Every structure is written in C-alpha cells, then in structure tokens.
mmCIF file with all atom_site columns, C-alpha atoms in Angstrom:
data_model
loop_
_atom_site.group_PDB
_atom_site.id
_atom_site.type_symbol
_atom_site.label_atom_id
_atom_site.label_alt_id
_atom_site.label_comp_id
_atom_site.label_asym_id
_atom_site.label_entity_id
_atom_site.label_seq_id
_atom_site.pdbx_PDB_ins_code
_atom_site.Cartn_x
_atom_site.Cartn_y
_atom_site.Cartn_z
_atom_site.occupancy
_atom_site.B_iso_or_equiv
_atom_site.pdbx_formal_charge
_atom_site.auth_seq_id
_atom_site.auth_comp_id
_atom_site.auth_asym_id
_atom_site.auth_atom_id
_atom_site.pdbx_PDB_model_num
ATOM 1  C CA . LYS A 1 1  ? 125.201 -222.531 -17.002 1.00 75.00 ? 288 LYS A CA 1
ATOM 2  C CA . LEU A 1 2  ? 122.720 -223.638 -14.261 1.00 69.00 ? 289 LEU A CA 1
ATOM 3  C CA . GLY A 1 3  ? 119.531 -225.434 -15.517 1.00 76.00 ? 290 GLY A CA 1
ATOM 4  C CA . PHE A 1 4  ? 116.613 -226.265 -13.700 1.00 63.00 ? 291 PHE A CA 1
ATOM 5  C CA . VAL A 1 5  ? 113.975 -228.900 -13.888 1.00 73.00 ? 292 VAL A CA 1
ATOM 6  C CA . TYR A 1 6  ? 111.336 -228.667 -11.141 1.00 65.00 ? 293 TYR A CA 1
ATOM 7  C CA . ASP A 1 7  ? 108.842 -231.387 -9.603  1.00 70.00 ? 294 ASP A CA 1
ATOM 8  C CA . GLU A 1 8  ? 105.863 -229.096 -10.832 1.00 73.00 ? 295 GLU A CA 1
ATOM 9  C CA . PRO A 1 9  ? 105.811 -228.230 -14.781 1.00 70.00 ? 296 PRO A CA 1
ATOM 10 C CA . SER A 1 10 ? 104.635 -225.223 -16.079 1.00 72.00 ? 297 SER A CA 1
ATOM 11 C CA . PHE A 1 11 ? 104.616 -222.955 -19.775 1.00 75.00 ? 298 PHE A CA 1
ATOM 12 C CA . ASN A 1 12 ? 102.452 -220.788 -20.699 1.00 76.00 ? 299 ASN A CA 1
ATOM 13 C CA . ASP A 1 13 ? 98.940  -221.987 -21.168 1.00 72.00 ? 300 ASP A CA 1
ATOM 14 C CA . GLN A 1 14 ? 99.202  -221.371 -24.751 1.00 81.00 ? 301 GLN A CA 1
ATOM 15 C CA . PHE A 1 15 ? 102.406 -223.128 -25.974 1.00 92.00 ? 302 PHE A CA 1
ATOM 16 C CA . THR A 1 16 ? 102.776 -225.835 -28.317 1.00 95.00 ? 303 THR A CA 1
ATOM 17 C CA . PRO A 1 17 ? 106.435 -227.488 -28.769 1.00 95.00 ? 304 PRO A CA 1
ATOM 18 C CA . LYS A 1 18 ? 106.857 -225.930 -31.653 1.00 94.00 ? 305 LYS A CA 1
ATOM 19 C CA . ARG A 1 19 ? 105.874 -222.103 -30.262 1.00 93.00 ? 306 ARG A CA 1
ATOM 20 C CA . PHE A 1 20 ? 107.897 -222.585 -26.953 1.00 90.00 ? 307 PHE A CA 1
ATOM 21 C CA . LEU A 1 21 ? 110.842 -223.901 -29.580 1.00 94.00 ? 308 LEU A CA 1
ATOM 22 C CA . LYS A 1 22 ? 110.458 -221.002 -31.781 1.00 92.00 ? 309 LYS A CA 1
ATOM 23 C CA . ARG A 1 23 ? 110.299 -218.126 -28.757 1.00 91.00 ? 310 ARG A CA 1
ATOM 24 C CA . ALA A 1 24 ? 113.274 -219.841 -27.447 1.00 89.00 ? 311 ALA A CA 1
ATOM 25 C CA . SER A 1 25 ? 115.315 -220.011 -30.050 1.00 89.00 ? 312 SER A CA 1
ATOM 26 C CA . SER A 1 26 ? 115.428 -216.066 -30.706 1.00 90.00 ? 313 SER A CA 1
ATOM 27 C CA . CYS A 1 27 ? 115.621 -215.312 -26.610 1.00 88.00 ? 314 CYS A CA 1
ATOM 28 C CA . ILE A 1 28 ? 117.403 -217.710 -24.768 1.00 85.00 ? 315 ILE A CA 1
ATOM 29 C CA . ASP A 1 29 ? 121.610 -217.838 -25.142 1.00 82.00 ? 316 ASP A CA 1
ATOM 30 C CA . ASN A 1 30 ? 123.076 -220.873 -26.171 1.00 85.00 ? 317 ASN A CA 1
ATOM 31 C CA . PHE A 1 31 ? 119.331 -222.534 -27.022 1.00 91.00 ? 318 PHE A CA 1
ATOM 32 C CA . ASP A 1 32 ? 120.217 -225.969 -29.525 1.00 93.00 ? 319 ASP A CA 1
ATOM 33 C CA . SER A 1 33 ? 117.248 -226.100 -32.058 1.00 95.00 ? 320 SER A CA 1
ATOM 34 C CA . LYS A 1 34 ? 118.697 -229.092 -33.338 1.00 95.00 ? 321 LYS A CA 1
ATOM 35 C CA . LEU A 1 35 ? 119.344 -231.125 -29.625 1.00 96.00 ? 322 LEU A CA 1
ATOM 36 C CA . PHE A 1 36 ? 115.299 -229.667 -28.835 1.00 95.00 ? 323 PHE A CA 1
ATOM 37 C CA . ASN A 1 37 ? 114.231 -231.203 -32.434 1.00 97.00 ? 324 ASN A CA 1
ATOM 38 C CA . GLU A 1 38 ? 116.461 -234.648 -31.542 1.00 97.00 ? 325 GLU A CA 1
ATOM 39 C CA . TYR A 1 39 ? 115.085 -234.452 -27.938 1.00 96.00 ? 326 TYR A CA 1
ATOM 40 C CA . MET A 1 40 ? 111.431 -233.780 -29.209 1.00 96.00 ? 327 MET A CA 1
ATOM 41 C CA . ASP A 1 41 ? 111.885 -236.991 -31.796 1.00 96.00 ? 328 ASP A CA 1
ATOM 42 C CA . LYS A 1 42 ? 113.086 -239.307 -29.190 1.00 96.00 ? 329 LYS A CA 1
ATOM 43 C CA . PHE A 1 43 ? 110.635 -238.793 -26.475 1.00 94.00 ? 330 PHE A CA 1
ATOM 44 C CA . GLU A 1 44 ? 107.747 -238.817 -29.043 1.00 95.00 ? 331 GLU A CA 1
ATOM 45 C CA . LEU A 1 45 ? 105.878 -235.661 -28.120 1.00 96.00 ? 332 LEU A CA 1
ATOM 46 C CA . PRO A 1 46 ? 104.029 -233.860 -30.752 1.00 96.00 ? 333 PRO A CA 1
ATOM 47 C CA . TYR A 1 47 ? 105.060 -229.970 -31.630 1.00 95.00 ? 334 TYR A CA 1
ATOM 48 C CA . ASP A 1 48 ? 101.304 -228.702 -31.963 1.00 95.00 ? 335 ASP A CA 1
ATOM 49 C CA . LYS A 1 49 ? 99.808  -230.265 -28.932 1.00 95.00 ? 336 LYS A CA 1
ATOM 50 C CA . ARG A 1 50 ? 99.250  -227.065 -26.669 1.00 94.00 ? 337 ARG A CA 1
ATOM 51 C CA . ILE A 1 51 ? 101.777 -228.470 -23.491 1.00 92.00 ? 338 ILE A CA 1
ATOM 52 C CA . THR A 1 52 ? 98.947  -227.834 -20.505 1.00 90.00 ? 339 THR A CA 1
ATOM 53 C CA . LYS A 1 53 ? 97.195  -230.696 -22.799 1.00 91.00 ? 340 LYS A CA 1
ATOM 54 C CA . PHE A 1 54 ? 99.697  -233.404 -22.191 1.00 91.00 ? 341 PHE A CA 1
ATOM 55 C CA . SER A 1 55 ? 100.223 -235.720 -19.833 1.00 89.00 ? 342 SER A CA 1
ATOM 56 C CA . LEU A 1 56 ? 101.950 -235.298 -16.156 1.00 85.00 ? 343 LEU A CA 1
ATOM 57 C CA . GLY A 1 57 ? 104.672 -237.967 -17.917 1.00 85.00 ? 344 GLY A CA 1
ATOM 58 C CA . MET A 1 58 ? 104.891 -235.831 -21.149 1.00 89.00 ? 345 MET A CA 1
ATOM 59 C CA . LYS A 1 59 ? 105.422 -232.644 -19.217 1.00 88.00 ? 346 LYS A CA 1
ATOM 60 C CA . HIS A 1 60 ? 108.461 -234.105 -17.461 1.00 86.00 ? 347 HIS A CA 1
ATOM 61 C CA . LYS A 1 61 ? 110.011 -235.042 -20.636 1.00 90.00 ? 348 LYS A CA 1
ATOM 62 C CA . PHE A 1 62 ? 109.528 -231.454 -21.906 1.00 90.00 ? 349 PHE A CA 1
ATOM 63 C CA . SER A 1 63 ? 110.390 -229.649 -18.963 1.00 88.00 ? 350 SER A CA 1
ATOM 64 C CA . LEU A 1 64 ? 113.515 -232.298 -19.115 1.00 90.00 ? 351 LEU A CA 1
ATOM 65 C CA . ILE A 1 65 ? 114.445 -231.101 -23.392 1.00 91.00 ? 352 ILE A CA 1
ATOM 66 C CA . ALA A 1 66 ? 113.390 -227.525 -22.426 1.00 89.00 ? 353 ALA A CA 1
ATOM 67 C CA . THR A 1 67 ? 116.573 -227.701 -20.278 1.00 89.00 ? 354 THR A CA 1
ATOM 68 C CA . LEU A 1 68 ? 119.035 -230.114 -21.348 1.00 90.00 ? 355 LEU A CA 1
ATOM 69 C CA . SER A 1 69 ? 118.415 -228.156 -25.057 1.00 92.00 ? 356 SER A CA 1
ATOM 70 C CA . ARG A 1 70 ? 120.458 -225.317 -23.522 1.00 89.00 ? 357 ARG A CA 1
ATOM 71 C CA . ARG A 1 71 ? 123.494 -227.388 -22.840 1.00 89.00 ? 358 ARG A CA 1
ATOM 72 C CA . PRO A 1 72 ? 123.328 -226.491 -19.176 1.00 85.00 ? 359 PRO A CA 1
ATOM 73 C CA . GLN A 1 73 ? 127.064 -227.262 -16.934 1.00 83.00 ? 360 GLN A CA 1
ATOM 74 C CA . ILE A 1 74 ? 125.226 -227.715 -13.954 1.00 85.00 ? 361 ILE A CA 1
ATOM 75 C CA . LEU A 1 75 ? 121.804 -229.504 -14.128 1.00 79.00 ? 362 LEU A CA 1
ATOM 76 C CA . ILE A 1 76 ? 119.544 -229.283 -10.712 1.00 82.00 ? 363 ILE A CA 1
ATOM 77 C CA . MET A 1 77 ? 116.433 -231.626 -11.140 1.00 78.00 ? 364 MET A CA 1
ATOM 78 C CA . ASP A 1 78 ? 113.232 -232.218 -8.396  1.00 76.00 ? 365 ASP A CA 1
ATOM 79 C CA . GLU A 1 79 ? 112.034 -235.656 -9.162  1.00 69.00 ? 366 GLU A CA 1
ATOM 80 C CA . PRO A 1 80 ? 112.232 -234.839 -13.055 1.00 60.00 ? 367 PRO A CA 1
ATOM 81 C CA . THR A 1 81 ? 111.088 -239.161 -13.638 1.00 61.00 ? 368 THR A CA 1
ATOM 82 C CA . THR A 1 82 ? 107.757 -238.561 -11.907 1.00 61.00 ? 369 THR A CA 1
ATOM 83 C CA . GLU A 1 83 ? 105.116 -239.845 -14.450 1.00 59.00 ? 370 GLU A CA 1
ATOM 84 C CA . VAL A 1 84 ? 107.257 -240.948 -16.864 1.00 59.00 ? 371 VAL A CA 1
ATOM 85 C CA . ASP A 1 85 ? 106.727 -244.044 -18.862 1.00 53.00 ? 372 ASP A CA 1
#
C-alpha cells in the first residue's frame, strides 16, 4: 500500500529495466507491467541499458516508474525530481 521514492536511487548493478520488469512482475504483488511499459515509453528510458549507467535524472525517473507501477495508495517521496529534465 505504501510506495517510497528515495532521494538517492539505487538498483542492482546488473539490472536493466527489462530485467527489473521480469523480476518485479514475478515477485512484487500488484506490479502492473503494462503501466510500467507505458511510463518507460512516456519518459523515453531505454530498456536494455544498465540502470547504473543512467544519469541521475534517468535514475530518478526510473525510481518513480518502479514505484508507481505498484499502484501504491500512499506515496512517500524525498526529492524525487532532482536532476530530472
């Protein structure tokens, strides 16, 4: 029911958004893969690039996408738009 977006996004060094989607859709209750893909397209993030290679702004966008794709009822954010163009 809660979604968190931290001021410093961190993800597994080996993950790409495509790999994150595969893992999240099988492990996270209520994860909406369709919504994830819609946000990825809207924010124009690449599916095959390692998340650690993203700019800080891209990491913040991805963190928002990952959190919002769970459709949380309450969203807690700490400076989620830092460095986001």
